[in-house]
Amino acid sequence: MTATTPAVPAASTVPQERRLSTPFPGPASRALLARRDGAVARGVGVMLPAFVARAGGGVLEDVDGNRLIDFGSGIAVTSVGNAAPEVVAAVQEQVAAFTHTCFMITPYEAYVAVCEELNRRTPGDHEKRSALFNSGAEAVENAVKIARSHTGRDSVVVFDHAYHGRTNLTMAMTAKNMPYKHGFGPFAGEIYRAPMSYPLHDGLSGEDAARRAISVIDKQVGADEVAALVVEPIQGEGGFVVPAPGFLPALAAYAREIGAVFVADEIQTGFCRTGDVFACEHETVVPDLVTTAKGIAGGLPLAGVTGRAEVMDAPHVGGLGGTYGGNPVTCAAALAAMRTMDALDLAARAREIEAVMVPRLRELAARFPAIREVRGRGAMLAVELADPATVEPAAGLTGAVSKHCHGEGLVTLTCGTYGNVLRFLPPLVIPRTLLDEGLDILEGAFAATA
Ligand SMILES: Cc1ncc(COP(=O)(O)O)c(C=O)c1O
């Protein structure tokens, strides 16, 4: 990654440079915010009130002409960049040909081609099948349906700090109450939570953390009752928690032993984000099922469940599907996004981003004692903040640093059960110059607030 070469062949017409041309947010965004307040349900929050007019590569341009550096990728979605040229061309061609038939009524090739790609790209060389859906939560719901159908069992094991979505079943699977679950129960039953490996907080090896989780499952759920273990290989909303080495392989082995389906929720980690095509590959874990969404289609809403043919084929004919799942426009986008991942070797680019960002984040950690840990892999990186004296989670400081970045035109996101994790998810095509500038802004934000 050189300082001058842009990462992508001119991804879009949006200049790849930060620009703050009005006080932020500008007047046009403020006017839209007022309209939003009168029209949009308040439950749909807005983190950074810059209404976007266009976007490309590593830049979001708002309606006032401000250009923001994107360290969020719309929550790990636009890995190939916003409006990536091949995605745009494929969508335009497909939308002009036909927009929808419903694959379950009259099928089309692109759905089959996406399933073939998912079968080929996900870990393991066993016989696989895939099914397509609209959102990550829907993919997780379907993975549970498939696992229950295959095993004839009910119980689903999830982990502390997990995030799997906002539908009724996935709210039950998600750990954090506020804002995801508060007031929205009762939730689906037969969901059991086991302790996650969280090295900063538990100090356990992966094997010991797995033993602890397995003991909870054995004693509180009963091994014979478990249909599925569902785990994020690196947790997303829960705080970019990277389990200690050995945790995931031990859980996968345990699932095999007890006849449960091991589901890797790769919705946030998938499609090159962590420096491998899928995060499970890091420890050569081969899940029975993989759920995908987010980075799959360059920003169009598509999700998938992929896995062992005998597991995937357990539900009866007609048992899986939905009106829009695997819509032809989203499938065309996904095929183009995957071609782009290959052409630009985006897994390697994620590793290059890590090589640039981690040393800078470690320098910050050395300078600002509130940073307790720098963690993550590839272009899925985070810092966890705590009060240096009490080691209490520093959610207020995390919010303040993030807000300061927003004011300087850098999109950063927070996460974590305790709200004290700042996470970085730049598009994998972000030019090096923007990466460096974003890190400078982050440093300034810590200097101003920490
Ligand atoms: C690991 C994981 N699973 C599931 C979901 C839910 O995906 P969606 O928001 O597309 O429903 C998310 C979203 O953040 C996620 O990170």
Short mmCIF file of C-alpha atoms and ligand atoms in Angstrom, two decimals:
data_model
loop_
_atom_site.label_atom_id
_atom_site.label_comp_id
_atom_site.label_asym_id
_atom_site.label_seq_id
_atom_site.Cartn_x
_atom_site.Cartn_y
_atom_site.Cartn_z
CA MET A 1 0.00 0.00 0.00
CA THR A 2 1.77 3.17 -1.11
CA ALA A 3 0.98 6.68 0.02
CA THR A 4 0.02 7.89 -3.41
CA THR A 5 -1.60 5.04 -5.30
CA PRO A 6 -5.33 5.01 -4.80
CA ALA A 7 -6.52 1.57 -3.84
CA VAL A 8 -9.08 1.25 -6.57
CA PRO A 9 -9.27 2.02 -10.21
CA ALA A 10 -11.19 5.31 -9.95
CA ALA A 11 -14.04 3.82 -7.99
CA SER A 12 -16.45 6.66 -8.47
CA THR A 13 -16.66 10.28 -9.35
CA VAL A 14 -16.38 11.32 -5.70
CA PRO A 15 -12.94 12.86 -5.11
CA GLN A 16 -11.02 10.81 -2.57
CA GLU A 17 -10.33 13.67 -0.19
CA ARG A 18 -11.85 15.01 3.00
CA ARG A 19 -13.51 18.41 2.78
CA LEU A 20 -15.47 20.36 5.36
CA SER A 21 -17.08 23.15 3.40
CA THR A 22 -19.71 24.22 5.95
CA PRO A 23 -20.02 24.13 9.71
CA PHE A 24 -20.94 20.55 10.34
CA PRO A 25 -23.71 19.41 9.88
CA GLY A 26 -24.41 21.94 7.17
CA PRO A 27 -27.66 23.77 6.49
CA ALA A 28 -29.02 21.31 3.93
CA SER A 29 -28.44 18.39 6.32
CA ARG A 30 -30.02 20.34 9.18
CA ALA A 31 -33.11 21.02 7.06
CA LEU A 32 -33.39 17.32 6.19
CA LEU A 33 -32.94 16.43 9.83
CA ALA A 34 -35.96 18.59 10.66
CA ARG A 35 -37.98 16.80 7.96
CA ARG A 36 -36.78 13.47 9.32
CA ASP A 37 -37.98 14.40 12.80
CA GLY A 38 -41.46 15.01 11.41
CA ALA A 39 -41.61 11.89 9.25
CA VAL A 40 -39.42 9.08 10.55
CA ALA A 41 -40.12 7.07 13.69
CA ARG A 42 -37.73 8.17 16.44
CA GLY A 43 -36.78 4.55 17.15
CA VAL A 44 -34.72 4.66 13.98
CA GLY A 45 -31.81 6.65 15.36
CA VAL A 46 -29.22 8.62 13.40
CA MET A 47 -25.62 8.61 14.58
CA LEU A 48 -24.11 11.27 12.34
CA PRO A 49 -26.58 13.72 10.81
CA ALA A 50 -24.87 14.24 7.46
CA PHE A 51 -27.34 13.31 4.74
CA VAL A 52 -25.42 11.59 1.98
CA ALA A 53 -25.73 12.72 -1.62
CA ARG A 54 -23.16 10.39 -3.16
CA ALA A 55 -20.35 8.15 -2.07
CA GLY A 56 -17.45 6.19 -3.49
CA GLY A 57 -14.23 4.48 -2.46
CA GLY A 58 -13.52 5.72 1.08
CA VAL A 59 -15.54 8.95 0.99
CA LEU A 60 -19.15 9.95 1.76
CA GLU A 61 -20.22 13.31 0.33
CA ASP A 62 -23.15 15.01 2.01
CA VAL A 63 -25.83 17.34 0.67
CA ASP A 64 -23.76 20.36 1.75
CA GLY A 65 -20.72 19.21 -0.19
CA ASN A 66 -18.81 18.02 2.90
CA ARG A 67 -16.71 14.96 2.25
CA LEU A 68 -16.27 12.52 5.10
CA ILE A 69 -13.64 9.81 5.43
CA ASP A 70 -15.45 6.54 5.90
CA PHE A 71 -14.18 4.28 8.71
CA GLY A 72 -17.57 2.55 8.98
CA SER A 73 -18.55 1.14 5.55
CA GLY A 74 -22.22 1.43 6.54
CA ILE A 75 -21.48 -1.12 9.31
CA ALA A 76 -19.11 -3.40 7.40
CA VAL A 77 -21.12 -3.46 4.18
CA THR A 78 -19.34 -1.49 1.46
CA SER A 79 -16.08 -3.45 1.59
CA VAL A 80 -15.69 -3.15 -2.20
CA GLY A 81 -16.38 0.59 -1.87
CA ASN A 82 -19.55 2.55 -2.29
CA ALA A 83 -20.91 2.53 -5.84
CA ALA A 84 -18.11 0.16 -6.89
CA PRO A 85 -17.92 0.35 -10.69
CA GLU A 86 -18.53 -3.34 -11.43
CA VAL A 87 -21.44 -3.43 -8.98
CA VAL A 88 -23.00 -0.35 -10.54
CA ALA A 89 -22.69 -1.78 -14.06
CA ALA A 90 -24.10 -5.18 -13.07
CA VAL A 91 -27.04 -3.63 -11.24
CA GLN A 92 -27.85 -1.33 -14.13
CA GLU A 93 -27.80 -4.20 -16.58
CA GLN A 94 -29.96 -6.44 -14.37
CA VAL A 95 -32.47 -3.74 -13.46
CA ALA A 96 -33.02 -3.06 -17.15
CA ALA A 97 -33.48 -6.77 -17.92
CA PHE A 98 -35.91 -7.69 -15.10
CA THR A 99 -36.28 -6.65 -11.48
CA HIS A 100 -38.15 -9.52 -9.84
CA THR A 101 -39.88 -12.78 -10.50
CA CYS A 102 -39.51 -14.50 -7.09
CA PHE A 103 -37.04 -17.38 -7.37
CA MET A 104 -39.61 -19.75 -5.88
CA ILE A 105 -42.04 -18.97 -8.72
CA THR A 106 -39.93 -18.62 -11.86
CA PRO A 107 -36.19 -18.95 -11.19
CA TYR A 108 -33.20 -17.19 -12.78
CA GLU A 109 -29.52 -17.95 -13.18
CA ALA A 110 -27.99 -15.27 -10.92
CA TYR A 111 -29.49 -16.88 -7.78
CA VAL A 112 -27.91 -20.22 -8.69
CA ALA A 113 -24.59 -18.52 -9.51
CA VAL A 114 -24.48 -16.75 -6.12
CA CYS A 115 -25.16 -20.08 -4.36
CA GLU A 116 -22.36 -21.69 -6.39
CA GLU A 117 -19.99 -18.89 -5.36
CA LEU A 118 -20.98 -19.18 -1.70
CA ASN A 119 -20.52 -22.95 -1.79
CA ARG A 120 -17.08 -22.47 -3.32
CA ARG A 121 -15.89 -19.60 -1.10
CA THR A 122 -17.02 -20.72 2.36
CA PRO A 123 -14.64 -22.92 4.38
CA GLY A 124 -14.48 -26.67 3.68
CA ASP A 125 -14.49 -28.68 0.46
CA HIS A 126 -17.45 -30.90 1.33
CA GLU A 127 -20.68 -30.92 -0.70
CA LYS A 128 -22.61 -27.74 0.09
CA ARG A 129 -25.90 -26.01 -0.63
CA SER A 130 -27.00 -22.40 -0.07
CA ALA A 131 -30.23 -20.45 0.29
CA LEU A 132 -30.61 -16.68 -0.07
CA PHE A 133 -32.46 -14.13 2.05
CA ASN A 134 -32.74 -10.36 2.51
CA SER A 135 -30.96 -9.50 5.75
CA GLY A 136 -28.50 -10.89 8.22
CA ALA A 137 -31.17 -11.50 10.84
CA GLU A 138 -33.23 -13.46 8.32
CA ALA A 139 -30.19 -15.58 7.47
CA VAL A 140 -29.64 -16.36 11.17
CA GLU A 141 -33.33 -17.23 11.60
CA ASN A 142 -33.09 -19.63 8.69
CA ALA A 143 -29.87 -21.21 9.96
CA VAL A 144 -31.76 -22.00 13.18
CA LYS A 145 -34.72 -23.42 11.22
CA ILE A 146 -32.38 -25.61 9.18
CA ALA A 147 -30.44 -26.81 12.23
CA ARG A 148 -33.65 -27.69 14.09
CA SER A 149 -35.04 -29.48 11.06
CA HIS A 150 -31.79 -31.45 10.64
CA THR A 151 -31.34 -32.45 14.28
CA GLY A 152 -34.96 -32.71 15.42
CA ARG A 153 -33.84 -30.76 18.51
CA ASP A 154 -34.95 -27.36 19.84
CA SER A 155 -32.20 -25.71 21.85
CA VAL A 156 -29.91 -23.05 20.43
CA VAL A 157 -26.75 -21.97 22.22
CA VAL A 158 -25.45 -18.43 21.76
CA PHE A 159 -22.78 -16.49 23.62
CA ASP A 160 -22.32 -13.51 25.92
CA HIS A 161 -21.98 -10.24 23.95
CA ALA A 162 -23.50 -11.86 20.85
CA TYR A 163 -25.36 -9.85 18.24
CA HIS A 164 -27.47 -11.71 15.69
CA GLY A 165 -30.16 -9.18 14.69
CA ARG A 166 -33.41 -7.47 15.63
CA THR A 167 -36.18 -9.93 14.63
CA ASN A 168 -37.95 -11.75 17.43
CA LEU A 169 -35.78 -14.87 17.33
CA THR A 170 -32.54 -12.95 16.76
CA MET A 171 -33.37 -10.47 19.56
CA ALA A 172 -33.51 -13.50 21.83
CA MET A 173 -30.11 -14.54 20.49
CA THR A 174 -28.64 -11.04 20.89
CA ALA A 175 -27.15 -10.33 24.32
CA LYS A 176 -27.44 -6.60 24.85
CA ASN A 177 -30.69 -5.21 26.23
CA MET A 178 -30.41 -1.51 25.33
CA PRO A 179 -31.14 -0.52 22.61
CA TYR A 180 -31.83 -3.84 20.90
CA LYS A 181 -34.32 -5.63 23.20
CA HIS A 182 -35.62 -3.21 25.82
CA GLY A 183 -39.44 -3.27 25.86
CA PHE A 184 -39.69 -5.61 22.86
CA GLY A 185 -40.24 -8.97 24.58
CA PRO A 186 -41.41 -11.62 25.14
CA PHE A 187 -38.72 -13.30 23.09
CA ALA A 188 -38.49 -16.67 21.38
CA GLY A 189 -37.74 -19.59 23.70
CA GLU A 190 -35.10 -22.33 23.77
CA ILE A 191 -32.20 -19.89 23.45
CA TYR A 192 -29.38 -20.45 25.96
CA ARG A 193 -26.37 -18.23 26.55
CA ALA A 194 -22.88 -19.54 27.27
CA PRO A 195 -19.80 -17.53 28.30
CA MET A 196 -17.70 -16.17 25.44
CA SER A 197 -13.93 -16.16 25.31
CA TYR A 198 -13.00 -12.51 26.03
CA PRO A 199 -9.25 -12.59 26.73
CA LEU A 200 -8.98 -9.02 28.06
CA HIS A 201 -11.60 -9.73 30.70
CA ASP A 202 -11.32 -13.42 31.49
CA GLY A 203 -7.60 -14.02 30.97
CA LEU A 204 -8.40 -17.58 29.89
CA SER A 205 -6.79 -19.58 27.11
CA GLY A 206 -9.12 -20.53 24.28
CA GLU A 207 -9.21 -24.13 25.48
CA ASP A 208 -10.11 -23.11 29.05
CA ALA A 209 -12.76 -20.66 27.85
CA ALA A 210 -14.24 -23.41 25.67
CA ARG A 211 -14.24 -25.82 28.65
CA ARG A 212 -16.11 -23.19 30.67
CA ALA A 213 -18.71 -22.72 27.91
CA ILE A 214 -19.09 -26.46 27.34
CA SER A 215 -19.65 -27.05 31.04
CA VAL A 216 -22.49 -24.51 31.00
CA ILE A 217 -24.01 -26.17 27.93
CA ASP A 218 -23.71 -29.68 29.36
CA LYS A 219 -25.17 -28.73 32.72
CA GLN A 220 -27.74 -26.08 31.87
CA VAL A 221 -28.95 -27.10 28.42
CA GLY A 222 -28.09 -30.78 28.05
CA ALA A 223 -25.87 -31.91 25.18
CA ASP A 224 -28.64 -34.09 23.69
CA GLU A 225 -31.00 -31.12 23.41
CA VAL A 226 -28.72 -28.83 21.40
CA ALA A 227 -29.71 -28.19 17.79
CA ALA A 228 -27.09 -25.53 17.11
CA LEU A 229 -24.23 -23.52 18.54
CA VAL A 230 -24.23 -20.11 16.88
CA VAL A 231 -21.12 -17.97 17.26
CA GLU A 232 -19.53 -14.94 15.62
CA PRO A 233 -15.86 -15.82 14.92
CA ILE A 234 -15.06 -12.23 15.90
CA GLN A 235 -17.97 -10.57 17.66
CA GLY A 236 -19.31 -7.44 15.98
CA GLU A 237 -21.74 -5.24 17.88
CA GLY A 238 -20.70 -6.93 21.14
CA GLY A 239 -17.30 -5.22 21.01
CA PHE A 240 -15.07 -6.72 18.31
CA VAL A 241 -14.22 -9.46 20.78
CA VAL A 242 -11.59 -11.79 19.33
CA PRO A 243 -11.78 -15.14 21.11
CA ALA A 244 -8.52 -16.62 22.35
CA PRO A 245 -6.91 -19.06 19.92
CA GLY A 246 -8.34 -22.54 20.36
CA PHE A 247 -11.81 -21.43 21.48
CA LEU A 248 -13.54 -21.80 18.12
CA PRO A 249 -11.88 -25.11 17.16
CA ALA A 250 -12.82 -26.58 20.57
CA LEU A 251 -16.44 -25.48 20.19
CA ALA A 252 -16.61 -26.87 16.65
CA ALA A 253 -15.23 -30.20 17.89
CA TYR A 254 -17.73 -30.25 20.75
CA ALA A 255 -20.64 -29.55 18.39
CA ARG A 256 -19.51 -32.46 16.22
CA GLU A 257 -19.24 -34.73 19.24
CA ILE A 258 -22.78 -33.98 20.49
CA GLY A 259 -24.39 -34.02 17.03
CA ALA A 260 -25.25 -30.30 17.04
CA VAL A 261 -24.89 -27.97 14.07
CA PHE A 262 -21.98 -25.51 14.38
CA VAL A 263 -23.08 -22.21 12.85
CA ALA A 264 -20.54 -19.46 12.20
CA ASP A 265 -22.28 -16.10 11.95
CA GLU A 266 -19.92 -14.43 9.47
CA ILE A 267 -22.32 -11.62 8.67
CA GLN A 268 -19.94 -8.89 9.87
CA THR A 269 -16.64 -10.79 9.48
CA GLY A 270 -17.18 -12.29 6.03
CA PHE A 271 -16.01 -11.39 2.54
CA CYS A 272 -12.38 -10.46 3.20
CA ARG A 273 -13.04 -8.11 6.11
CA THR A 274 -10.67 -9.87 8.53
CA GLY A 275 -7.89 -10.61 6.02
CA ASP A 276 -9.27 -14.03 5.11
CA VAL A 277 -12.33 -14.52 2.94
CA PHE A 278 -14.05 -15.81 6.10
CA ALA A 279 -12.80 -15.28 9.65
CA CYS A 280 -13.14 -19.00 10.51
CA GLU A 281 -10.29 -19.73 8.11
CA HIS A 282 -7.83 -18.10 10.51
CA GLU A 283 -7.95 -21.21 12.69
CA THR A 284 -9.01 -23.55 9.87
CA VAL A 285 -12.39 -24.05 11.49
CA VAL A 286 -14.94 -25.58 9.11
CA PRO A 287 -18.47 -24.71 10.26
CA ASP A 288 -21.49 -26.83 9.36
CA LEU A 289 -23.39 -23.68 8.39
CA VAL A 290 -22.20 -20.13 7.63
CA THR A 291 -24.48 -17.11 7.65
CA THR A 292 -23.52 -14.21 5.39
CA ALA A 293 -24.87 -10.74 4.54
CA LYS A 294 -23.40 -7.20 4.74
CA GLY A 295 -20.26 -7.30 2.53
CA ILE A 296 -21.76 -9.85 0.15
CA ALA A 297 -23.27 -7.49 -2.42
CA GLY A 298 -21.56 -4.09 -2.32
CA GLY A 299 -24.42 -2.45 -0.43
CA LEU A 300 -27.47 -4.22 -1.80
CA PRO A 301 -29.57 -6.21 0.67
CA LEU A 302 -28.71 -9.87 0.28
CA ALA A 303 -27.95 -12.61 2.80
CA GLY A 304 -27.20 -16.30 2.67
CA VAL A 305 -27.00 -19.54 4.59
CA THR A 306 -24.44 -21.99 3.25
CA GLY A 307 -23.43 -25.37 4.56
CA ARG A 308 -23.24 -29.12 4.44
CA ALA A 309 -25.64 -30.45 1.83
CA GLU A 310 -27.20 -32.98 4.21
CA VAL A 311 -27.90 -30.24 6.79
CA MET A 312 -29.11 -27.64 4.29
CA ASP A 313 -31.38 -30.17 2.57
CA ALA A 314 -33.12 -31.23 5.80
CA PRO A 315 -36.12 -28.86 5.51
CA HIS A 316 -38.98 -30.05 3.29
CA VAL A 317 -39.53 -28.58 -0.17
CA GLY A 318 -41.13 -25.15 0.23
CA GLY A 319 -39.93 -24.84 3.86
CA LEU A 320 -37.40 -22.11 3.07
CA GLY A 321 -37.75 -18.94 1.02
CA GLY A 322 -39.53 -15.59 0.93
CA THR A 323 -40.78 -13.15 -1.68
CA TYR A 324 -37.56 -11.19 -2.20
CA GLY A 325 -34.79 -13.50 -0.97
CA GLY A 326 -32.07 -13.59 -3.62
CA ASN A 327 -33.70 -10.88 -5.70
CA PRO A 328 -32.04 -10.75 -9.15
CA VAL A 329 -30.66 -7.22 -8.72
CA THR A 330 -28.99 -8.11 -5.42
CA CYS A 331 -27.61 -11.31 -6.93
CA ALA A 332 -26.11 -9.42 -9.88
CA ALA A 333 -24.55 -7.03 -7.37
CA ALA A 334 -23.15 -9.91 -5.31
CA LEU A 335 -21.54 -11.58 -8.31
CA ALA A 336 -19.95 -8.26 -9.29
CA ALA A 337 -18.83 -7.59 -5.71
CA MET A 338 -17.19 -11.02 -5.51
CA ARG A 339 -15.42 -10.46 -8.85
CA THR A 340 -14.14 -7.18 -7.43
CA MET A 341 -12.91 -8.91 -4.25
CA ASP A 342 -10.93 -11.32 -6.43
CA ALA A 343 -9.63 -8.75 -8.90
CA LEU A 344 -8.38 -6.40 -6.17
CA ASP A 345 -7.42 -9.20 -3.76
CA LEU A 346 -9.34 -7.51 -0.98
CA ALA A 347 -8.33 -10.08 1.64
CA ALA A 348 -4.72 -8.97 1.12
CA ARG A 349 -5.84 -5.34 1.25
CA ALA A 350 -7.53 -5.97 4.60
CA ARG A 351 -4.21 -7.30 5.90
CA GLU A 352 -2.44 -4.20 4.54
CA ILE A 353 -4.94 -1.98 6.34
CA GLU A 354 -4.20 -3.87 9.55
CA ALA A 355 -0.47 -3.36 8.98
CA VAL A 356 -1.01 0.40 8.66
CA MET A 357 -3.57 0.87 11.41
CA VAL A 358 -2.44 -1.38 14.23
CA PRO A 359 0.97 0.28 14.82
CA ARG A 360 -0.74 3.69 14.88
CA LEU A 361 -3.42 2.44 17.29
CA ARG A 362 -0.71 0.91 19.51
CA GLU A 363 1.10 4.28 19.57
CA LEU A 364 -2.15 5.86 20.69
CA ALA A 365 -2.55 3.19 23.39
CA ALA A 366 0.94 3.96 24.67
CA ARG A 367 0.10 7.66 24.84
CA PHE A 368 -3.45 7.50 26.18
CA PRO A 369 -3.85 5.10 29.12
CA ALA A 370 -7.63 5.03 28.65
CA ILE A 371 -7.00 2.67 25.72
CA ARG A 372 -6.91 -0.73 27.41
CA GLU A 373 -6.60 -2.84 24.33
CA VAL A 374 -6.11 -2.65 20.58
CA ARG A 375 -7.65 -5.69 18.93
CA GLY A 376 -9.21 -7.14 15.80
CA ARG A 377 -8.00 -8.56 12.55
CA GLY A 378 -7.61 -7.22 9.04
CA ALA A 379 -9.82 -4.19 8.56
CA MET A 380 -12.02 -5.08 11.55
CA LEU A 381 -10.15 -3.28 14.31
CA ALA A 382 -11.07 -1.65 17.61
CA VAL A 383 -9.85 -0.03 20.78
CA GLU A 384 -11.50 -0.70 24.14
CA LEU A 385 -11.54 2.24 26.56
CA ALA A 386 -11.63 2.22 30.34
CA ASP A 387 -10.95 4.59 33.20
CA PRO A 388 -7.23 4.05 33.88
CA ALA A 389 -7.72 4.26 37.65
CA THR A 390 -10.82 2.14 38.15
CA VAL A 391 -10.73 0.07 34.91
CA GLU A 392 -14.46 0.79 34.62
CA PRO A 393 -15.69 0.88 30.99
CA ALA A 394 -15.36 4.44 29.63
CA ALA A 395 -18.50 4.71 27.51
CA GLY A 396 -18.64 8.50 27.91
CA LEU A 397 -15.10 8.97 26.62
CA THR A 398 -15.72 6.52 23.77
CA GLY A 399 -18.73 8.55 22.68
CA ALA A 400 -16.81 11.82 23.03
CA VAL A 401 -13.87 10.62 20.92
CA SER A 402 -16.22 9.33 18.25
CA LYS A 403 -18.22 12.56 18.21
CA HIS A 404 -15.03 14.59 17.91
CA CYS A 405 -14.06 12.47 14.88
CA HIS A 406 -17.46 13.10 13.30
CA GLY A 407 -16.99 16.83 13.72
CA GLU A 408 -13.69 16.58 11.88
CA GLY A 409 -15.23 14.61 9.01
CA LEU A 410 -14.27 11.07 10.01
CA VAL A 411 -17.02 8.47 10.31
CA THR A 412 -16.29 6.22 13.30
CA LEU A 413 -18.62 3.80 15.05
CA THR A 414 -18.82 2.60 18.63
CA CYS A 415 -19.92 -0.81 19.91
CA GLY A 416 -19.58 -3.16 22.87
CA THR A 417 -21.88 -4.41 25.60
CA TYR A 418 -20.60 -1.56 27.76
CA GLY A 419 -20.48 0.98 24.91
CA ASN A 420 -16.74 1.46 25.41
CA VAL A 421 -15.33 0.17 22.13
CA LEU A 422 -14.43 2.35 19.16
CA ARG A 423 -14.42 0.26 16.02
CA PHE A 424 -12.88 0.80 12.62
CA LEU A 425 -14.30 -0.78 9.47
CA PRO A 426 -12.93 1.16 6.50
CA PRO A 427 -13.90 0.10 2.99
CA LEU A 428 -11.20 -2.31 1.85
CA VAL A 429 -10.56 -0.04 -1.14
CA ILE A 430 -9.84 3.07 0.94
CA PRO A 431 -6.80 4.95 -0.37
CA ARG A 432 -3.78 4.94 1.95
CA THR A 433 -3.83 8.74 2.17
CA LEU A 434 -7.33 8.70 3.66
CA LEU A 435 -6.38 5.95 6.07
CA ASP A 436 -3.45 8.03 7.34
CA GLU A 437 -5.56 11.18 7.55
CA GLY A 438 -8.30 9.34 9.43
CA LEU A 439 -5.75 8.07 11.95
CA ASP A 440 -4.41 11.63 12.38
CA ILE A 441 -7.95 12.80 13.14
CA LEU A 442 -8.38 9.99 15.64
CA GLU A 443 -5.15 10.97 17.35
CA GLY A 444 -6.38 14.57 17.53
CA ALA A 445 -9.67 13.37 18.98
CA PHE A 446 -7.90 11.51 21.78
CA ALA A 447 -5.65 14.51 22.44
CA ALA A 448 -8.72 16.75 22.70
CA THR A 449 -10.88 14.48 24.85
CA ALA A 450 -8.90 11.80 26.72
C1 LIG B 1 -22.81 -10.87 13.36
C2 LIG B 1 -24.12 -10.29 12.90
N1 LIG B 1 -25.17 -11.10 12.74
C3 LIG B 1 -26.36 -10.64 12.31
C4 LIG B 1 -26.54 -9.30 12.04
C5 LIG B 1 -27.88 -8.81 11.57
O1 LIG B 1 -27.79 -8.41 10.25
P1 LIG B 1 -28.91 -7.44 9.63
O2 LIG B 1 -28.74 -6.11 10.27
O3 LIG B 1 -28.60 -7.44 8.15
O4 LIG B 1 -30.22 -8.08 9.93
C6 LIG B 1 -25.48 -8.42 12.20
C7 LIG B 1 -25.63 -6.97 11.96
O5 LIG B 1 -24.92 -6.14 12.45
C8 LIG B 1 -24.22 -8.93 12.64
O6 LIG B 1 -23.17 -8.12 12.82
#
